[in-house]
């Protein structure tokens, strides 16, 4: 694997992502600046978190229209893996690579805490072989996933909801849905399954020396089929 | 917002909303091109509606 970690003005999880890919996964990874127009030579793309362009207009909106995102669209169409985390998820939604939008958290507060995610699909490259419930940190002010009625129906019908916020035991629990996402959605994939967007940060929990390294199980999706 | 106005004595206020106002300066006005700008960047159709007007 050779992964591209995109950098936009205001990205701030790019270093975490590069570290996780290089040190925790032992993979080759390089930064790619937003002005670039090619992803030649890369086999995976990581769109990191942060506050690209200061969240002006809407979170992820400006970054989604940058030159590198045209290359990411082509890359995704070719079936290669793309993960967007936090602001990266917002960017993928704004770019039209994933449906829906991330709204300000229900309680209007920035939330920084560990959450439990239940994997909702087991035959995806991102979840195959992973535990049923993963503990992953989140840190965002705008992570309340929502989408149009038709988009939500399609996500359910086509089994595209990858992760939901649940209790530690993996049970549905309104209290666990801390940002108020529709249907407790924490992460979704595209129809082809090669693009994953999620609000919690697997790259921040990918080191086996931590008490938990569950994020690594998700990042493995960048290398598998 | 509506509550605050009511507390100030404006009992007639039934609702209030805050929206976004974007002012564009263009060399030449084209309704079609401004609509494109709204659809391609300025508004997100999942959560937003828009309307625009041209002023001199």
Tab-separated table of C-alpha atoms in Angstrom:
chain	number	residue	atom	x	y	z
A	1	UNK	CA	0.000	0.000	0.000
A	2	UNK	CA	1.068	3.550	-0.699
A	3	UNK	CA	-1.338	5.997	0.897
A	4	UNK	CA	-1.931	9.664	0.130
A	5	UNK	CA	-2.817	11.817	3.139
A	6	UNK	CA	-4.490	14.934	1.772
A	7	UNK	CA	-3.654	18.331	3.221
A	8	UNK	CA	-5.888	21.371	3.032
A	9	UNK	CA	-5.334	24.732	4.688
A	10	UNK	CA	-6.707	24.020	8.169
A	11	UNK	CA	-6.255	20.241	8.190
A	12	UNK	CA	-5.013	19.269	11.641
A	13	UNK	CA	-5.237	15.488	11.794
A	14	UNK	CA	-2.943	14.981	8.810
A	15	UNK	CA	0.082	14.251	10.998
A	16	UNK	CA	-1.878	11.778	13.134
A	17	UNK	CA	-3.030	10.003	9.983
A	18	UNK	CA	0.447	9.851	8.466
A	19	UNK	CA	1.871	8.572	11.767
A	20	UNK	CA	-0.783	5.878	12.097
A	21	UNK	CA	-0.295	4.696	8.520
A	22	UNK	CA	3.497	4.661	8.726
A	23	UNK	CA	4.157	3.617	12.297
A	24	UNK	CA	1.106	1.614	13.317
A	25	UNK	CA	0.410	-0.032	9.968
A	26	UNK	CA	3.948	-0.040	8.617
A	27	UNK	CA	2.716	1.328	5.296
A	28	UNK	CA	4.166	3.888	2.917
A	29	UNK	CA	2.328	7.195	3.188
A	30	UNK	CA	2.907	10.696	1.837
A	31	UNK	CA	1.210	14.054	2.157
A	32	UNK	CA	-0.550	15.385	-0.934
A	33	UNK	CA	-1.324	19.123	-1.057
A	34	UNK	CA	-4.823	20.244	-2.117
A	35	UNK	CA	-3.519	21.998	-5.237
A	36	UNK	CA	-2.219	18.754	-6.713
A	37	UNK	CA	-4.175	17.219	-9.565
A	38	UNK	CA	-2.897	13.648	-9.598
A	39	UNK	CA	-2.825	10.650	-7.285
A	40	UNK	CA	-0.609	8.631	-9.578
A	41	UNK	CA	1.326	5.954	-7.749
A	42	UNK	CA	-0.987	5.844	-4.730
A	43	UNK	CA	-3.162	2.876	-3.808
A	44	UNK	CA	-5.168	4.457	-0.980
A	45	UNK	CA	-6.387	7.919	0.078
A	46	UNK	CA	-6.875	9.283	3.597
A	47	UNK	CA	-8.857	12.524	3.877
A	48	UNK	CA	-7.991	13.747	7.375
A	49	UNK	CA	-9.837	15.804	9.934
A	50	UNK	CA	-9.424	19.412	10.911
A	51	UNK	CA	-11.066	22.661	9.966
A	52	UNK	CA	-10.283	23.034	6.284
A	53	UNK	CA	-10.728	26.642	5.214
A	54	UNK	CA	-11.915	27.463	8.727
A	55	UNK	CA	-15.242	25.722	8.051
A	56	UNK	CA	-16.235	28.814	6.056
A	57	UNK	CA	-19.519	28.520	4.134
A	58	UNK	CA	-20.128	24.946	5.411
A	59	UNK	CA	-17.697	22.458	6.906
A	60	UNK	CA	-15.816	20.757	4.083
A	61	UNK	CA	-17.524	22.792	1.355
A	62	UNK	CA	-14.509	24.709	0.053
A	63	UNK	CA	-12.081	21.784	0.341
A	64	UNK	CA	-14.516	19.578	-1.591
A	65	UNK	CA	-14.061	21.847	-4.629
A	66	UNK	CA	-10.251	21.865	-4.601
A	67	UNK	CA	-8.239	20.397	-7.502
A	68	UNK	CA	-7.117	17.258	-5.653
A	69	UNK	CA	-10.732	16.255	-5.063
A	70	UNK	CA	-11.259	15.802	-8.814
A	71	UNK	CA	-8.435	13.274	-8.662
A	72	UNK	CA	-10.019	11.655	-5.596
A	73	UNK	CA	-13.300	11.248	-7.499
A	74	UNK	CA	-11.509	9.467	-10.343
A	75	UNK	CA	-9.553	7.419	-7.836
A	76	UNK	CA	-12.777	6.354	-6.082
A	77	UNK	CA	-14.432	5.544	-9.407
A	78	UNK	CA	-11.568	3.195	-10.157
A	79	UNK	CA	-12.551	1.218	-7.048
A	80	UNK	CA	-9.554	2.051	-4.890
A	81	UNK	CA	-10.023	2.743	-1.170
A	82	UNK	CA	-10.763	6.211	0.204
A	83	UNK	CA	-11.376	6.972	3.875
A	84	UNK	CA	-12.567	10.342	5.168
A	85	UNK	CA	-12.476	10.995	8.890
A	86	UNK	CA	-14.221	13.860	10.701
A	87	UNK	CA	-13.654	16.909	8.456
A	88	UNK	CA	-12.616	14.339	5.848
A	89	UNK	CA	-16.108	12.788	6.095
A	90	UNK	CA	-17.643	16.247	5.721
A	91	UNK	CA	-15.484	16.846	2.639
A	92	UNK	CA	-16.503	13.527	1.023
A	93	UNK	CA	-20.180	14.381	1.574
A	94	UNK	CA	-19.743	17.882	0.150
A	95	UNK	CA	-17.861	16.421	-2.825
A	96	UNK	CA	-20.782	14.101	-3.563
A	97	UNK	CA	-18.744	10.943	-2.960
A	98	UNK	CA	-21.049	10.047	-0.079
A	99	UNK	CA	-24.678	11.080	0.518
A	100	UNK	CA	-25.901	13.363	3.289
A	101	UNK	CA	-24.421	16.121	5.393
A	102	UNK	CA	-22.905	16.681	8.841
A	103	UNK	CA	-24.751	19.277	10.904
A	104	UNK	CA	-23.792	20.998	14.174
A	105	UNK	CA	-24.063	18.589	17.115
A	106	UNK	CA	-27.508	18.354	18.692
A	107	UNK	CA	-26.415	20.182	21.841
A	108	UNK	CA	-24.358	22.759	19.919
A	109	UNK	CA	-21.221	21.748	21.788
A	110	UNK	CA	-17.872	20.437	20.649
A	111	UNK	CA	-17.663	16.807	21.808
A	112	UNK	CA	-14.314	15.213	22.575
A	113	UNK	CA	-14.639	11.724	24.061
A	114	UNK	CA	-14.400	8.026	23.315
A	115	UNK	CA	-17.453	6.424	21.738
A	116	UNK	CA	-18.479	2.883	20.943
A	117	UNK	CA	-19.280	1.945	17.377
A	118	UNK	CA	-21.149	-1.157	16.317
A	119	UNK	CA	-20.272	-2.380	12.876
A	120	UNK	CA	-23.464	-2.761	10.877
A	121	UNK	CA	-22.034	-4.623	7.906
A	122	UNK	CA	-19.563	-7.460	8.041
A	123	UNK	CA	-18.854	-8.055	4.363
A	124	UNK	CA	-17.086	-4.745	3.765
A	125	UNK	CA	-13.353	-4.213	3.369
A	126	UNK	CA	-13.540	-1.799	6.318
A	127	UNK	CA	-15.203	-4.148	8.772
A	128	UNK	CA	-14.303	-7.636	7.661
A	129	UNK	CA	-12.563	-9.411	10.517
A	130	UNK	CA	-13.033	-6.554	12.984
A	131	UNK	CA	-14.698	-6.757	16.363
A	132	UNK	CA	-18.422	-6.159	16.516
A	133	UNK	CA	-17.982	-3.161	18.810
A	134	UNK	CA	-15.069	-0.750	18.482
A	135	UNK	CA	-13.954	1.946	20.887
A	136	UNK	CA	-12.818	5.033	18.983
A	137	UNK	CA	-12.328	8.674	20.023
A	138	UNK	CA	-14.391	11.483	18.511
A	139	UNK	CA	-13.704	15.223	18.488
A	140	UNK	CA	-16.026	17.465	16.536
A	141	UNK	CA	-18.547	20.258	16.689
A	142	UNK	CA	-20.409	19.325	13.521
A	143	UNK	CA	-20.916	15.584	13.324
A	144	UNK	CA	-24.657	15.102	13.424
A	145	UNK	CA	-25.244	13.027	10.328
A	146	UNK	CA	-28.406	13.625	8.402
A	147	UNK	CA	-29.634	13.091	4.876
A	148	UNK	CA	-32.785	13.395	2.792
A	149	UNK	CA	-35.542	10.815	3.292
A	150	UNK	CA	-34.633	9.168	-0.018
A	151	UNK	CA	-30.942	9.037	0.845
A	152	UNK	CA	-31.669	7.483	4.254
A	153	UNK	CA	-33.942	4.890	2.668
A	154	UNK	CA	-31.235	4.037	0.170
A	155	UNK	CA	-28.563	3.749	2.872
A	156	UNK	CA	-30.748	1.256	4.726
A	157	UNK	CA	-31.964	-0.662	1.705
A	158	UNK	CA	-28.492	-1.071	0.225
A	159	UNK	CA	-26.810	-1.756	3.561
A	160	UNK	CA	-24.470	1.221	3.414
A	161	UNK	CA	-24.501	2.209	7.093
A	162	UNK	CA	-21.110	1.017	8.304
A	163	UNK	CA	-21.150	2.120	11.960
A	164	UNK	CA	-23.696	3.237	14.531
A	165	UNK	CA	-23.133	4.794	17.955
A	166	UNK	CA	-24.103	2.242	20.601
A	167	UNK	CA	-23.466	1.284	24.215
A	168	UNK	CA	-20.208	-0.478	25.095
A	169	UNK	CA	-22.071	-3.758	24.765
A	170	UNK	CA	-23.193	-2.845	21.262
A	171	UNK	CA	-26.838	-2.207	22.119
A	172	UNK	CA	-28.897	0.648	20.700
A	173	UNK	CA	-28.833	3.444	23.250
A	174	UNK	CA	-30.055	7.004	22.618
A	175	UNK	CA	-27.570	8.216	25.251
A	176	UNK	CA	-24.694	6.802	23.208
A	177	UNK	CA	-25.693	8.851	20.165
A	178	UNK	CA	-23.964	11.859	21.659
A	179	UNK	CA	-24.144	14.188	18.656
A	180	UNK	CA	-27.742	13.333	17.776
A	181	UNK	CA	-27.069	11.761	14.381
A	182	UNK	CA	-30.056	10.481	12.421
A	183	UNK	CA	-30.433	6.753	13.146
A	184	UNK	CA	-27.257	7.028	15.283
A	185	UNK	CA	-25.190	6.892	12.078
A	186	UNK	CA	-21.455	7.262	12.742
A	187	UNK	CA	-20.100	6.124	9.391
A	188	UNK	CA	-21.294	5.167	5.917
A	189	UNK	CA	-19.861	3.626	2.761
A	190	UNK	CA	-20.650	4.214	-0.888
A	191	UNK	CA	-22.477	1.633	-2.961
A	192	UNK	CA	-19.299	0.086	-4.268
A	193	UNK	CA	-17.922	-0.143	-0.727
A	194	UNK	CA	-14.529	1.412	-1.427
A	195	UNK	CA	-15.299	4.814	0.132
A	196	UNK	CA	-15.823	5.110	3.901
A	197	UNK	CA	-16.705	8.282	5.788
A	198	UNK	CA	-16.901	8.412	9.569
A	199	UNK	CA	-16.833	11.053	12.296
A	200	UNK	CA	-14.783	9.215	14.997
A	201	UNK	CA	-11.016	8.978	14.515
A	202	UNK	CA	-9.622	5.478	13.904
A	203	UNK	CA	-6.153	6.957	13.310
A	204	UNK	CA	-6.082	8.188	16.905
A	205	UNK	CA	-6.648	4.683	18.235
A	206	UNK	CA	-4.456	2.653	15.956
A	207	UNK	CA	-1.495	2.030	18.203
A	208	UNK	CA	-1.499	-1.387	19.862
A	209	UNK	CA	0.464	0.093	22.751
A	210	UNK	CA	-2.593	2.085	23.706
A	211	UNK	CA	-5.066	0.441	26.029
A	212	UNK	CA	-7.091	-0.046	22.891
A	213	UNK	CA	-6.061	-0.048	19.268
A	214	UNK	CA	-9.397	-0.694	17.634
A	215	UNK	CA	-8.898	1.951	14.966
A	216	UNK	CA	-6.287	-0.208	13.280
A	217	UNK	CA	-8.991	-2.711	12.386
A	218	UNK	CA	-10.767	-0.069	10.333
A	219	UNK	CA	-7.576	1.239	8.708
A	220	UNK	CA	-6.817	-2.292	7.504
A	221	UNK	CA	-9.563	-1.625	4.958
A	222	UNK	CA	-7.074	0.542	3.082
A	223	UNK	CA	-5.031	-2.538	2.260
A	224	UNK	CA	-7.638	-5.286	1.844
A	225	UNK	CA	-9.974	-5.914	-1.074
B	1	UNK	CA	-34.132	34.689	19.545
B	2	UNK	CA	-37.931	34.838	19.397
B	3	UNK	CA	-38.071	34.340	23.176
B	4	UNK	CA	-35.618	37.141	23.708
B	5	UNK	CA	-37.646	39.495	21.535
B	6	UNK	CA	-40.791	38.552	23.436
B	7	UNK	CA	-39.060	39.326	26.714
B	8	UNK	CA	-38.231	42.746	25.329
B	9	UNK	CA	-41.936	43.309	24.862
B	10	UNK	CA	-42.444	42.280	21.242
B	11	UNK	CA	-45.220	39.808	21.916
B	12	UNK	CA	-46.190	39.701	18.246
B	13	UNK	CA	-43.081	37.642	17.371
B	14	UNK	CA	-44.185	34.106	16.545
B	15	UNK	CA	-41.012	32.752	15.049
B	16	UNK	CA	-37.518	33.680	13.996
B	17	UNK	CA	-34.803	32.121	11.922
B	18	UNK	CA	-31.239	33.026	11.028
B	19	UNK	CA	-30.031	32.408	7.519
B	20	UNK	CA	-27.001	33.155	5.432
B	21	UNK	CA	-26.614	36.191	3.237
B	22	UNK	CA	-23.925	35.995	0.595
B	23	UNK	CA	-23.087	39.107	-1.413
B	24	UNK	CA	-21.334	38.549	-4.714
B	25	UNK	CA	-19.767	41.227	-6.839
B	26	UNK	CA	-19.690	40.262	-10.501
B	27	UNK	CA	-18.421	42.050	-13.562
B	28	UNK	CA	-21.408	40.975	-15.570
B	29	UNK	CA	-24.653	39.539	-14.230
B	30	UNK	CA	-25.909	36.279	-15.639
B	31	UNK	CA	-28.828	34.614	-13.890
B	32	UNK	CA	-27.776	31.261	-15.280
B	33	UNK	CA	-24.225	31.551	-13.992
B	34	UNK	CA	-25.285	32.720	-10.530
B	35	UNK	CA	-27.663	29.767	-10.332
B	36	UNK	CA	-24.731	27.510	-11.227
B	37	UNK	CA	-22.666	29.065	-8.440
B	38	UNK	CA	-25.461	28.366	-5.957
B	39	UNK	CA	-25.874	24.766	-7.106
B	40	UNK	CA	-22.168	23.966	-7.330
B	41	UNK	CA	-20.919	25.585	-4.128
B	42	UNK	CA	-22.934	28.170	-2.273
B	43	UNK	CA	-25.896	26.013	-1.199
B	44	UNK	CA	-26.116	22.404	-0.093
B	45	UNK	CA	-29.451	21.081	-1.387
B	46	UNK	CA	-29.706	18.473	1.390
B	47	UNK	CA	-30.149	21.161	4.031
B	48	UNK	CA	-30.517	24.479	2.262
B	49	UNK	CA	-32.780	26.372	-0.122
B	50	UNK	CA	-31.682	29.554	-1.833
B	51	UNK	CA	-32.935	32.501	-3.753
B	52	UNK	CA	-31.022	35.361	-5.260
B	53	UNK	CA	-31.605	38.797	-6.616
B	54	UNK	CA	-29.510	41.228	-8.608
B	55	UNK	CA	-29.108	44.806	-7.459
B	56	UNK	CA	-27.176	47.614	-9.128
